[in-house]
mmCIF file of C-alpha atoms in Angstrom:
data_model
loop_
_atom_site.group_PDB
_atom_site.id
_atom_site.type_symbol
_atom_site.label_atom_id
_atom_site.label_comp_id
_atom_site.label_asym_id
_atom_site.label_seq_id
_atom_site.Cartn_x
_atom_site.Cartn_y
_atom_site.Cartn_z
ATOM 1 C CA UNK A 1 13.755 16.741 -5.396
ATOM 2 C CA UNK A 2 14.100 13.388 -4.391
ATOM 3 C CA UNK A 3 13.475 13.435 -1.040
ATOM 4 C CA UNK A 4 10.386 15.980 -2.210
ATOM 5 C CA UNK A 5 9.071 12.760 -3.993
ATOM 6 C CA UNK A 6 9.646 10.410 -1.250
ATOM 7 C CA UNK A 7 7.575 12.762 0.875
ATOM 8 C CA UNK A 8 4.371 12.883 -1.262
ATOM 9 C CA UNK A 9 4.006 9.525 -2.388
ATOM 10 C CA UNK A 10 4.502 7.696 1.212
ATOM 11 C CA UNK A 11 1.681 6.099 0.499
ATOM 12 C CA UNK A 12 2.215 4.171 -2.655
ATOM 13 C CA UNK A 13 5.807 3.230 -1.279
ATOM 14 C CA UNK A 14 3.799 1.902 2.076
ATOM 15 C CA UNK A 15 1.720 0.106 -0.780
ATOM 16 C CA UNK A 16 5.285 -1.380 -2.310
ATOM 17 C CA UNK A 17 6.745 -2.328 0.994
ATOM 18 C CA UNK A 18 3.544 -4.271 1.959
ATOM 19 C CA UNK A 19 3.084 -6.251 -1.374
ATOM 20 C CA UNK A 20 6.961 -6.527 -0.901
ATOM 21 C CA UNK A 21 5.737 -8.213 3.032
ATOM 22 C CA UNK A 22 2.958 -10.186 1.105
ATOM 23 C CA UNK A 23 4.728 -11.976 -1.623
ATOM 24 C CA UNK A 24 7.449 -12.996 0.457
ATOM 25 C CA UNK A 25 5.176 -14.575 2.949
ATOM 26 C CA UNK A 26 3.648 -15.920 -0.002
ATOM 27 C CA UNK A 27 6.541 -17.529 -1.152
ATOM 28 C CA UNK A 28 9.126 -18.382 1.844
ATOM 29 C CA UNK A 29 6.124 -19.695 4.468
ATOM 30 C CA UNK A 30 5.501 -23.549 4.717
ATOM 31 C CA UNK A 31 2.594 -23.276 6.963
ATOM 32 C CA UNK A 32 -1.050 -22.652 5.289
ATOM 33 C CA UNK A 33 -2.279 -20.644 7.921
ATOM 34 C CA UNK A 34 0.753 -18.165 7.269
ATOM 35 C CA UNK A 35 0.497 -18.315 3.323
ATOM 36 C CA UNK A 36 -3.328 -17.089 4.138
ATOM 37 C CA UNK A 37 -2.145 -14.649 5.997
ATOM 38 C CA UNK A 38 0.289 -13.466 2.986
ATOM 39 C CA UNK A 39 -2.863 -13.237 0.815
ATOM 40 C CA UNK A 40 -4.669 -11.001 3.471
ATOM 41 C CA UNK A 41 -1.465 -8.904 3.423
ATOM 42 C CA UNK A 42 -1.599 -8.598 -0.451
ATOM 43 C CA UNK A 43 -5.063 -7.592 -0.136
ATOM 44 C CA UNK A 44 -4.877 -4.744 2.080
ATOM 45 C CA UNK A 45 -2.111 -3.593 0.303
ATOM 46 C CA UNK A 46 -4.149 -3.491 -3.141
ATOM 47 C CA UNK A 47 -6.866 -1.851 -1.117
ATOM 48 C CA UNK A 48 -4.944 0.626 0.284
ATOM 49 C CA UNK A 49 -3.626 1.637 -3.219
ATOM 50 C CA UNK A 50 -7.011 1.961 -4.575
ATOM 51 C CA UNK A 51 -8.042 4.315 -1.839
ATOM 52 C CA UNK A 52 -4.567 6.132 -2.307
ATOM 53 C CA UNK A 53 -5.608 7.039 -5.860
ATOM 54 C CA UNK A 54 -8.824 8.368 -5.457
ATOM 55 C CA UNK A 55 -7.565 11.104 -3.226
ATOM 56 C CA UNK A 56 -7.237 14.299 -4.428
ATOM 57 C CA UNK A 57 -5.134 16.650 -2.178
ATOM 58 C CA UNK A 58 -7.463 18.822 0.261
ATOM 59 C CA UNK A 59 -10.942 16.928 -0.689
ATOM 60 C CA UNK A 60 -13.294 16.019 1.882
ATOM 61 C CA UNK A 61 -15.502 13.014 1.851
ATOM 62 C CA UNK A 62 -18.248 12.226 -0.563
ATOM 63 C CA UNK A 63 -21.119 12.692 1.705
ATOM 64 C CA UNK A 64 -23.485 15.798 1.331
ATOM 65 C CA UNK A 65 -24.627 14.662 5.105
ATOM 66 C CA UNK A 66 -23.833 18.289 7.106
ATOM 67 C CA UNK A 67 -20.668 18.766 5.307
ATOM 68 C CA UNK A 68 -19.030 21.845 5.397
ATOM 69 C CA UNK A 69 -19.421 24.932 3.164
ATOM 70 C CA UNK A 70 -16.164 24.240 1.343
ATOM 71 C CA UNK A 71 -16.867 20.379 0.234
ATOM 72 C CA UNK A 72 -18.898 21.265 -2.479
ATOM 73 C CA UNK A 73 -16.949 20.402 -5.563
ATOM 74 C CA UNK A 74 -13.937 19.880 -3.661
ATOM 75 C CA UNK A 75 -14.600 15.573 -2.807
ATOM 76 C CA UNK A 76 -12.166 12.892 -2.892
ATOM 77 C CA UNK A 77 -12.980 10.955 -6.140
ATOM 78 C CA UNK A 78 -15.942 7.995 -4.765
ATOM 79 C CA UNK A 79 -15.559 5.326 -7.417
ATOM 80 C CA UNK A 80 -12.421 3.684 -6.355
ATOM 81 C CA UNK A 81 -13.865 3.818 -2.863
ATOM 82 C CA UNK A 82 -16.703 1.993 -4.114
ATOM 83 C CA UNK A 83 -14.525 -0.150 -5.820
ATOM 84 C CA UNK A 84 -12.485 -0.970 -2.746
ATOM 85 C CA UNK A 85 -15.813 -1.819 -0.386
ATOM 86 C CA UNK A 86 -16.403 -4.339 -3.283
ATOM 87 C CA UNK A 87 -12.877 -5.469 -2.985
ATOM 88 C CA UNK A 88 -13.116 -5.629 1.215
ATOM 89 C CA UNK A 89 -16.473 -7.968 1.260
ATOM 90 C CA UNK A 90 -14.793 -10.093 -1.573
ATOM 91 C CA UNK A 91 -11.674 -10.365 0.285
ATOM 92 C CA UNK A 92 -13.770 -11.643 3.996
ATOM 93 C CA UNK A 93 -15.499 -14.444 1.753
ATOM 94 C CA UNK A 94 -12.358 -15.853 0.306
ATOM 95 C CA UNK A 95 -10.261 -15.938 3.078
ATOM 96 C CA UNK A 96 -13.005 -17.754 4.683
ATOM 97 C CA UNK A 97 -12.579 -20.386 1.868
ATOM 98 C CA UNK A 98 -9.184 -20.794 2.342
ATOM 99 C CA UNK A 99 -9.071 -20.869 5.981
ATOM 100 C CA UNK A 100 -11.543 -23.845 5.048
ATOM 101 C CA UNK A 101 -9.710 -25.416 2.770
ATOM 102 C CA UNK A 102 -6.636 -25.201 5.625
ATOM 103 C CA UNK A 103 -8.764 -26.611 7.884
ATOM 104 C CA UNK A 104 -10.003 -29.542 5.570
ATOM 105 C CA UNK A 105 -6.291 -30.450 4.800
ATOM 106 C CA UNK A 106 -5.095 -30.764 8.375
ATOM 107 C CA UNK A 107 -7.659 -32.943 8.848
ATOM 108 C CA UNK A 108 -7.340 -34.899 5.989
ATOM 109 C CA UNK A 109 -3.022 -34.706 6.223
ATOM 110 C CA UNK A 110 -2.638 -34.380 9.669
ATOM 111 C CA UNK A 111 -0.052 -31.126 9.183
ATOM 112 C CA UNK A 112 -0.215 -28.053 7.373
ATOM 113 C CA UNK A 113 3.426 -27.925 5.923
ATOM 114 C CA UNK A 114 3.288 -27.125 2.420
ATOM 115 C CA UNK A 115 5.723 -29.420 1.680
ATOM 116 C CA UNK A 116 4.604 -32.501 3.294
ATOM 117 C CA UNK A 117 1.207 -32.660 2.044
ATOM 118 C CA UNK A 118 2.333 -33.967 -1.482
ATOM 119 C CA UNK A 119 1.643 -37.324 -1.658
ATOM 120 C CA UNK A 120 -2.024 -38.520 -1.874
ATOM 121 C CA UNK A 121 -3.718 -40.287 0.683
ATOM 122 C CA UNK A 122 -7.189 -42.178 1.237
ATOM 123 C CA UNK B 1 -12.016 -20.647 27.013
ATOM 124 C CA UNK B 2 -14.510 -18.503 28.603
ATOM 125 C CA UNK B 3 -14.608 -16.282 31.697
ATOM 126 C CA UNK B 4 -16.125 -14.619 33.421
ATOM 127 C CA UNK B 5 -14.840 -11.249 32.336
ATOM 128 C CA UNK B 6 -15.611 -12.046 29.129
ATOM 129 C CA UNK B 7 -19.152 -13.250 29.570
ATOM 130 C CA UNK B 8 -19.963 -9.824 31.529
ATOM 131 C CA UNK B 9 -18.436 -7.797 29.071
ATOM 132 C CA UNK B 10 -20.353 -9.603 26.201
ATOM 133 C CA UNK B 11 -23.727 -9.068 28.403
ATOM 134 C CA UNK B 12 -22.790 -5.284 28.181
ATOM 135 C CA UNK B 13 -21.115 -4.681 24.557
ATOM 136 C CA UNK B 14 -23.316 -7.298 22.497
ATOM 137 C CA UNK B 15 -26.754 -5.172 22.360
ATOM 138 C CA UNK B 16 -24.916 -1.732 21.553
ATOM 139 C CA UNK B 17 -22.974 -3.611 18.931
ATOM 140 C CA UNK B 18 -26.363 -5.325 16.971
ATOM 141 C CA UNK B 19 -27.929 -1.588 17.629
ATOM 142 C CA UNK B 20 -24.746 0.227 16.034
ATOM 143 C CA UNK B 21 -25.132 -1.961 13.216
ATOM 144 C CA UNK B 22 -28.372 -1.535 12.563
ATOM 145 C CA UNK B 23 -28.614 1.767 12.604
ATOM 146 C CA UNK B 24 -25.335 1.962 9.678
ATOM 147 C CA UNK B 25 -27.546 0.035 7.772
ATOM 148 C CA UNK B 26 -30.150 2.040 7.949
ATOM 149 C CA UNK B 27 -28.590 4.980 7.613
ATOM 150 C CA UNK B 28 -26.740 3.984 4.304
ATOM 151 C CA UNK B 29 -27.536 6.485 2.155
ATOM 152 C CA UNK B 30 -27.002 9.228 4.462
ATOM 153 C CA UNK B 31 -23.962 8.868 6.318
ATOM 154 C CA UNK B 32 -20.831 6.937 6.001
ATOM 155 C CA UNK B 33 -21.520 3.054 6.048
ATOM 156 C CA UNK B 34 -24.423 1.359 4.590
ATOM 157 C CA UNK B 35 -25.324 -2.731 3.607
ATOM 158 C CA UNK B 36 -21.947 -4.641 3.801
ATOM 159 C CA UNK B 37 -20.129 -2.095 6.245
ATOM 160 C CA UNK B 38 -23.600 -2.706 8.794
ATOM 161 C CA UNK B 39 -23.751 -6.258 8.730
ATOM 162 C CA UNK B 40 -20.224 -6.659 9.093
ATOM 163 C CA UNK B 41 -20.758 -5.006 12.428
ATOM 164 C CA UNK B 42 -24.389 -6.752 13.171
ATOM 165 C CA UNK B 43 -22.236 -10.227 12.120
ATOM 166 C CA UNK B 44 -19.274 -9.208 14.639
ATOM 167 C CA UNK B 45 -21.556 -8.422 17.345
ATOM 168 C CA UNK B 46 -23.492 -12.033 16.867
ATOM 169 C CA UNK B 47 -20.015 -13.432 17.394
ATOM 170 C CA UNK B 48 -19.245 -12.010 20.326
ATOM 171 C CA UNK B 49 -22.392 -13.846 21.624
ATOM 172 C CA UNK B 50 -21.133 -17.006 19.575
ATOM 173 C CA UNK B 51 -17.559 -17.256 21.080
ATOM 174 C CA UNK B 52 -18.276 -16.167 24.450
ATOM 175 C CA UNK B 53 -20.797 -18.947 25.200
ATOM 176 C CA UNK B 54 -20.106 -22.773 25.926
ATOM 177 C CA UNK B 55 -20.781 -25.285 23.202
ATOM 178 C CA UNK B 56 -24.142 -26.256 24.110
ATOM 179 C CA UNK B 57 -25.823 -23.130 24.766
ATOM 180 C CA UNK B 58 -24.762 -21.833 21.525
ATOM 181 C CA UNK B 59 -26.558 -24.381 19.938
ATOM 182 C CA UNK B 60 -29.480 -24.287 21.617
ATOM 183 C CA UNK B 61 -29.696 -20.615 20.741
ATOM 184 C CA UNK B 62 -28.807 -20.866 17.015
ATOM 185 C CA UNK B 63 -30.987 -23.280 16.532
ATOM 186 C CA UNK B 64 -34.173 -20.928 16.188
ATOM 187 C CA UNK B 65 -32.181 -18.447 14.604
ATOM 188 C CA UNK B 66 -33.094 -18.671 10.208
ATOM 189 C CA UNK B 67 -29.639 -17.642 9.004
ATOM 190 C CA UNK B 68 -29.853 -19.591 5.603
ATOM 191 C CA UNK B 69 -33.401 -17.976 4.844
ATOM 192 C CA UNK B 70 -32.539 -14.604 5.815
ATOM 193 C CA UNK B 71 -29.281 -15.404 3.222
ATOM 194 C CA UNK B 72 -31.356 -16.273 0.947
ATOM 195 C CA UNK B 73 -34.067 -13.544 1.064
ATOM 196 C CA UNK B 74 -31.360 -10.737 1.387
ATOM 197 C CA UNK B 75 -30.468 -12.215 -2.379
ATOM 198 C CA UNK B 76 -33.791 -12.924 -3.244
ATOM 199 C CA UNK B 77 -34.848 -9.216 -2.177
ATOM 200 C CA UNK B 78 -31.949 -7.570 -3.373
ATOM 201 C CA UNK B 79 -32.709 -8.592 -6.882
ATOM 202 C CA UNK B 80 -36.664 -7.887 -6.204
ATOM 203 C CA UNK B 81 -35.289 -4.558 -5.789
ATOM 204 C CA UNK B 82 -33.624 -4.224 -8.908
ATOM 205 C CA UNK B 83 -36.105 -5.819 -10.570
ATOM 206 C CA UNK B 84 -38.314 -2.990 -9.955
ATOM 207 C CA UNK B 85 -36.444 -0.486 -12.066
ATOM 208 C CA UNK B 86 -37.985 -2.640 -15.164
ATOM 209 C CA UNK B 87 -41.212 -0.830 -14.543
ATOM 210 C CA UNK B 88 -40.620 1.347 -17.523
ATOM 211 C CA UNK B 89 -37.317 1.762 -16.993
ATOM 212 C CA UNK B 90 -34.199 -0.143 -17.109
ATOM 213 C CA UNK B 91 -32.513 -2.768 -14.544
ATOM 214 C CA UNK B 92 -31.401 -1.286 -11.399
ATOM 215 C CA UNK B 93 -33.201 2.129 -11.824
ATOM 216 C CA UNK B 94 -33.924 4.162 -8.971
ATOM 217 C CA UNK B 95 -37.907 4.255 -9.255
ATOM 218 C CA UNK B 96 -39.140 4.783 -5.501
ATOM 219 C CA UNK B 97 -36.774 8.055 -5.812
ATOM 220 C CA UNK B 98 -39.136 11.131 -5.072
ATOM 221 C CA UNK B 99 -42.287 8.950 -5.442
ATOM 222 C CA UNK B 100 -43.725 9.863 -1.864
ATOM 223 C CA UNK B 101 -43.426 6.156 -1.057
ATOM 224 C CA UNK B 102 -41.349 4.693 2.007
ATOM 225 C CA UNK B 103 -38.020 6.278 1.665
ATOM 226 C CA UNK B 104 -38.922 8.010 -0.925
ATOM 227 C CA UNK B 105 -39.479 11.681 -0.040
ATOM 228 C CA UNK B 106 -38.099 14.175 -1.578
ATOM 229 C CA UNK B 107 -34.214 14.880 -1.499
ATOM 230 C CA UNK B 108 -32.839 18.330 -1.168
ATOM 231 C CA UNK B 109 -30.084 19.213 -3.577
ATOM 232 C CA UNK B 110 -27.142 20.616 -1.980
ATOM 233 C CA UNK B 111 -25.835 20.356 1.922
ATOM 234 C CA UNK B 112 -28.660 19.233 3.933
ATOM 235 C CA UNK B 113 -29.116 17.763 7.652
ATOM 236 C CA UNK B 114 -29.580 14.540 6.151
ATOM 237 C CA UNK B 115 -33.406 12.974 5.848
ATOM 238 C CA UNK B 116 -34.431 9.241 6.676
ATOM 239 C CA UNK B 117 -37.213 9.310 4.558
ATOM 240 C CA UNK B 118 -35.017 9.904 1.559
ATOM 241 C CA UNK B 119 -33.078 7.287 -0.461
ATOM 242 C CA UNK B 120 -35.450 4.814 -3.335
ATOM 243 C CA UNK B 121 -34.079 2.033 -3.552
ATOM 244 C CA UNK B 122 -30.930 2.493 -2.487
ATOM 245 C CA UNK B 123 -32.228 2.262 1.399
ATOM 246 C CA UNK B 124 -34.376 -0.976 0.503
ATOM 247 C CA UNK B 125 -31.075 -2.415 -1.275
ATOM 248 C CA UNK B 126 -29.218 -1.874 1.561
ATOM 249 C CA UNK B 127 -31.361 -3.137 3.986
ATOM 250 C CA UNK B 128 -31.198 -6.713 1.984
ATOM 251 C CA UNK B 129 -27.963 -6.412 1.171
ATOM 252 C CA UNK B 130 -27.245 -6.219 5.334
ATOM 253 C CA UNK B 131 -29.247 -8.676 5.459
ATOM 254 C CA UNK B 132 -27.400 -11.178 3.604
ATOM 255 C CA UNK B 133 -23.841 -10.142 4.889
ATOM 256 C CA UNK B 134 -25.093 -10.760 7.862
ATOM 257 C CA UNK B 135 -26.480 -14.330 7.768
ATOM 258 C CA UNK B 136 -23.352 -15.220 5.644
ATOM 259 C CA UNK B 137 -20.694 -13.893 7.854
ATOM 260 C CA UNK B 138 -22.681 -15.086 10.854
ATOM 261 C CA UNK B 139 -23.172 -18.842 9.747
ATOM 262 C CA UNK B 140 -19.295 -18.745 8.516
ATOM 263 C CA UNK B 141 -18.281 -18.444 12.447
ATOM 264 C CA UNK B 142 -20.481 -20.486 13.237
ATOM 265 C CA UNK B 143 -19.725 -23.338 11.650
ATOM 266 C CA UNK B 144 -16.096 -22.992 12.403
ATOM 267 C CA UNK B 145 -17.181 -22.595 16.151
ATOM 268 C CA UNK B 146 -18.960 -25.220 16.191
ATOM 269 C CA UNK B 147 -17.002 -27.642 14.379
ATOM 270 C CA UNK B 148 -13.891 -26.564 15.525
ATOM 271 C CA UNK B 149 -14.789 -25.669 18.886
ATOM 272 C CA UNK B 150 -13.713 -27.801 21.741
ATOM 273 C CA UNK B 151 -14.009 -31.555 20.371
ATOM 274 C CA UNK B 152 -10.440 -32.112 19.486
ATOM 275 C CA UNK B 153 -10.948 -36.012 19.403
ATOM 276 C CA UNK B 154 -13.004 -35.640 16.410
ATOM 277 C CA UNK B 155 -10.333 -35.118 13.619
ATOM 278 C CA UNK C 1 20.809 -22.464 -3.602
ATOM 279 C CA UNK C 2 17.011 -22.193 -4.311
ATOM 280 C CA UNK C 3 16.573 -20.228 -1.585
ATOM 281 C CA UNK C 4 19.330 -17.763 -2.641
ATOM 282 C CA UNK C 5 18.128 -17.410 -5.754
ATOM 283 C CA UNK C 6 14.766 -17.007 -4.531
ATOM 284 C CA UNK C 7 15.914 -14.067 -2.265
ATOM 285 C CA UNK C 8 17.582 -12.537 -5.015
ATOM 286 C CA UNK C 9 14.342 -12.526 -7.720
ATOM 287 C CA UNK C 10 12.386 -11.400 -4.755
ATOM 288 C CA UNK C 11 14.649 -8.541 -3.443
ATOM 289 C CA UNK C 12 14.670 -7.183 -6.938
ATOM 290 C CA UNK C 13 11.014 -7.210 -7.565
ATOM 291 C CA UNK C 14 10.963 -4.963 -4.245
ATOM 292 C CA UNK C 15 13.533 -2.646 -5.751
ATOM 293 C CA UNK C 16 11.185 -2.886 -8.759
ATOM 294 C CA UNK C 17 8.262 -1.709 -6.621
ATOM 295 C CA UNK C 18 9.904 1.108 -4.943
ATOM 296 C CA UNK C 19 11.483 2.171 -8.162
ATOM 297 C CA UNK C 20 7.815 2.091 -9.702
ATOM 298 C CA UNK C 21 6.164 4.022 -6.716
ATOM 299 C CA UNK C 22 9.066 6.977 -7.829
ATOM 300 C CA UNK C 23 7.992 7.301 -11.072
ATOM 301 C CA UNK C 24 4.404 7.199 -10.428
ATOM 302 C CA UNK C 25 1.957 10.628 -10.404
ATOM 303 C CA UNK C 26 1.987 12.283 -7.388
ATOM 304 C CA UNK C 27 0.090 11.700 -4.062
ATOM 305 C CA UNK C 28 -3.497 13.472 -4.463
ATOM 306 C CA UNK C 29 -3.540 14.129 -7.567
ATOM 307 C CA UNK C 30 -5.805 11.467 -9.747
ATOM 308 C CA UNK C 31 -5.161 11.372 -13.459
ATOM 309 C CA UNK C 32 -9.002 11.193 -14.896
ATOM 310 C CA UNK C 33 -11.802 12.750 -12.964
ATOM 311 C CA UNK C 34 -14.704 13.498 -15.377
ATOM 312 C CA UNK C 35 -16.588 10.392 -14.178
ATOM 313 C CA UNK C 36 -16.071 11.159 -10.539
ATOM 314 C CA UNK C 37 -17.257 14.526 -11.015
ATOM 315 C CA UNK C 38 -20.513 13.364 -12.837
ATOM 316 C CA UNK C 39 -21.088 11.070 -10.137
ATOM 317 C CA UNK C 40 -20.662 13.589 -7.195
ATOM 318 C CA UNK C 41 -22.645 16.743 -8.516
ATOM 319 C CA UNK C 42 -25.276 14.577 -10.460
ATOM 320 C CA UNK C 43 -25.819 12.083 -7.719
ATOM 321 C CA UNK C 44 -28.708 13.575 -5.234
ATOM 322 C CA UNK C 45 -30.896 14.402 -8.105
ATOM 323 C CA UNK C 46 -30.212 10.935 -9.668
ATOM 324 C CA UNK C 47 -29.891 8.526 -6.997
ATOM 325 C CA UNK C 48 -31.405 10.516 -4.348
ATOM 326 C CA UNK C 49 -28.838 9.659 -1.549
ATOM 327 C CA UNK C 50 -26.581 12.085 0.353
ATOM 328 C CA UNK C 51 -23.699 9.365 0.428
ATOM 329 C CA UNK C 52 -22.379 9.640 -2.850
ATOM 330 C CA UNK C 53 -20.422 6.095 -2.401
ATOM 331 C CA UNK C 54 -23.532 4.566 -1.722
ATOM 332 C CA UNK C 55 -25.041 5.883 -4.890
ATOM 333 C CA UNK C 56 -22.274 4.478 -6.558
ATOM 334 C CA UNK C 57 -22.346 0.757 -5.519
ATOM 335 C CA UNK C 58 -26.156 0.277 -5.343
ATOM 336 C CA UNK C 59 -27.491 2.602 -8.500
ATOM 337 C CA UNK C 60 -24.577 2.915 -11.097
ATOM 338 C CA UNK C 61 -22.536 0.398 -10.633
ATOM 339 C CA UNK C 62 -25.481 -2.239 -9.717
ATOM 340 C CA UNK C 63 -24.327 -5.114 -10.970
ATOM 341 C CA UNK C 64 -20.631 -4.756 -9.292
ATOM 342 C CA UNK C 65 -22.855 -5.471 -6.098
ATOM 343 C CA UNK C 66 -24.942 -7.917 -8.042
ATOM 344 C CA UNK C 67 -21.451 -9.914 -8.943
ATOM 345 C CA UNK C 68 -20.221 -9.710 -5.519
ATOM 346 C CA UNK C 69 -23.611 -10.652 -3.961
ATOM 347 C CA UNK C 70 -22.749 -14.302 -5.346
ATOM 348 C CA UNK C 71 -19.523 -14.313 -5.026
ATOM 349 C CA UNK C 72 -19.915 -13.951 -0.862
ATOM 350 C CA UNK C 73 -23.145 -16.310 -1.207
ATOM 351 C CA UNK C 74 -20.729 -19.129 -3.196
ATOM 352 C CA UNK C 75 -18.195 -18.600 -0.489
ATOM 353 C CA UNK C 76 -20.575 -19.066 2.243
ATOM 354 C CA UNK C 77 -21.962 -22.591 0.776
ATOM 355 C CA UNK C 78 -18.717 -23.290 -0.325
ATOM 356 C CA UNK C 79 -17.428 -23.043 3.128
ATOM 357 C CA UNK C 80 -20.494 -24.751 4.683
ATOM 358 C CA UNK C 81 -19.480 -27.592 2.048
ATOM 359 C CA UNK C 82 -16.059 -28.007 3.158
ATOM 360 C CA UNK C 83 -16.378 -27.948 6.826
ATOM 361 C CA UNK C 84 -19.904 -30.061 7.341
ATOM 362 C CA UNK C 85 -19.571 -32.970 9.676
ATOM 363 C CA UNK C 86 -17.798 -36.077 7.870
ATOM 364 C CA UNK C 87 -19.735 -38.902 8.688
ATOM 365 C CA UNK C 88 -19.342 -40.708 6.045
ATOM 366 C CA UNK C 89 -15.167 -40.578 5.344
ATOM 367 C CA UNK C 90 -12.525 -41.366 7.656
#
């Protein structure tokens, strides 16, 4: 039974492991660039479980384009997809920030350890 | 940082990239993809043409190129758009739908082949919307080419 | 020490994860779908667009898009902002 669980819901433990990946890059990383890249990890991972619930077991994509015969009422469920391309756009727009902002400290600094970029400087 | 493999493969790739994007956008409300998903692909293919080009060059190309306005009339246009529903109806209703206008022929219900000519204003939306991605994502690598490019002296 | 202990809170809020992903509803198998459904046999006679995701973000849930719309066009002059030539500084 277990095992039988383990099997079906690969995805959400795919979803765990990389929020697992994301936080600790989050957290153990000193360099910017890599606590950006934590974020990006966190992101897909939260996209990837939105996707993961909207799918119902068989279904076929929402798009009456030439679909077969047996996609009529049998469609994965569109909103979270919707909700997700949102999410994906969002996601380009602030990682361009932060990349930015990474940028604008190592200029200002002259490093991008977390940890040395403290104390102010004019 | 640029070759000549690169270059050539840019001359090839860089047209049937901005064509593949276009035609997602324009094809949003038919098959998979539409505004964002199109000019995410129209942005990456004006890329390609930023990074594999030398400093000056790209600046003397992107000079006549009006990313801001196109930003800003992608907003403007989108909200035009929606704007239109208030013609008796409420904000962001679809009015061009079945109205014999542009894009606005009438859609079968059911499985069907899939018509351009289909859509309201969810093929105008999308067509500002790709719009606006596209300036935004395109002036994002730019400036981070171009500041960030080759002039390490500078910061 | 810190670090320890920093391992420690973050190795159990993995076991926390994978002990939540258990207990969760199965793979393919969504809890509420009467919305979805609405959307997906009401959509080409309401939207008029074969791509029922489509539909969704541009005609019901407009002003999602409208929302993100300025959040990518604050990003974009916020990055233009940070990264403009510094004449003026340093």
């Amino acid at each position: 039974m277990n095992g039988n669980i383990i099997a079906i819901n690969f995805p959400f433990i795919v979803v765990a492991l990389l929020l697992a990946l994301g936080f600790y890059t989050i957290g153990f990383k000193r360099n910017l660039i890599k606590v950006v890249i934590g974020v990006e990890i966190l992101e897909s991972a939260v996209n990837l479980f939105l996707i993961a619930l909207g799918y119902v077991k068989g279904g076929y994509a929402p798009i009456y384009t030439l679909a077969p015969k047996k996609a009529v009422g049998n469609m994965v469920l569109p909103t979270p997809q919707a909700l997700t391309l949102t999410s994906i756009v969002i996601g380009v727009a602030v990682s361009a920030l932060m990349l930015a902002f990474a940028v604008n400290i190592y200029r200002h600094y002259g490093t991008l350890d977390v940890t040395r970029i403290r104390r102010l400087r004019g | 940082m640029t070759t000549t493999i690169i270059k050539t493969t840019t001359r090839i790739l860089a047209s049937l990239i901005l064509v593949f994007g276009a035609y997602i956008i324009l094809h949003g409300h038919l098959t998979p993809g539409g505004g964002f998903q199109g000019g995410a692909v129209f942005a990456s293919g004006l890329a390609l043409l930023i990074v594999a080009c030398e400093d000056e060059i790209v600046k003397k190309r992107f000079e006549k190129v009006p990313l801001s306005p196109l930003e800003s009339i992608g907003a403007l246009g989108f909200l035009g758009t929606a704007l239109l529903g208030l013609m008796g109806y409420t904000f962001f209703k679809n009015v061009i739908a079945n109205s014999g206008f542009i894009f606005g022929g009438k859609t079968p219900i059911g499985i069907n082949p899939g018509y351009l000519n289909t859509g309201g204003t969810l093929a105008y939306m999308n067509i500002f919307v790709g719009m606006k991605v596209l300036a935004g994502l395109t002036s994002i690598v730019l400036i981070f080419f171009l500041l960030l490019g080759g002039k390490k002296d500078e910061w | 020490m810190r670090k320890a202990l920093g391992l420690f809170a973050f190795l159990g809020f993995t076991l926390f994860l994978l002990a939540a992903t258990m207990s969760l509803r199965p793979f393919g198998a969504p809890p509420h779908t009467e919305m979805d459904h609405y959307f997906i046999t009401h959509a080409q006679e309401q939207a008029s667009a074969n791509n029922v995701v489509t539909s969704i973000v541009f005609d019901y849930r407009g002003f999602d898009t409208l929302g993100e719309a300025t959040v990518l066009f604050t990003a974009v002059a916020g990055v233009l902002m940070v990264l403009r030539r510094k004449e003026v500084s340093s």
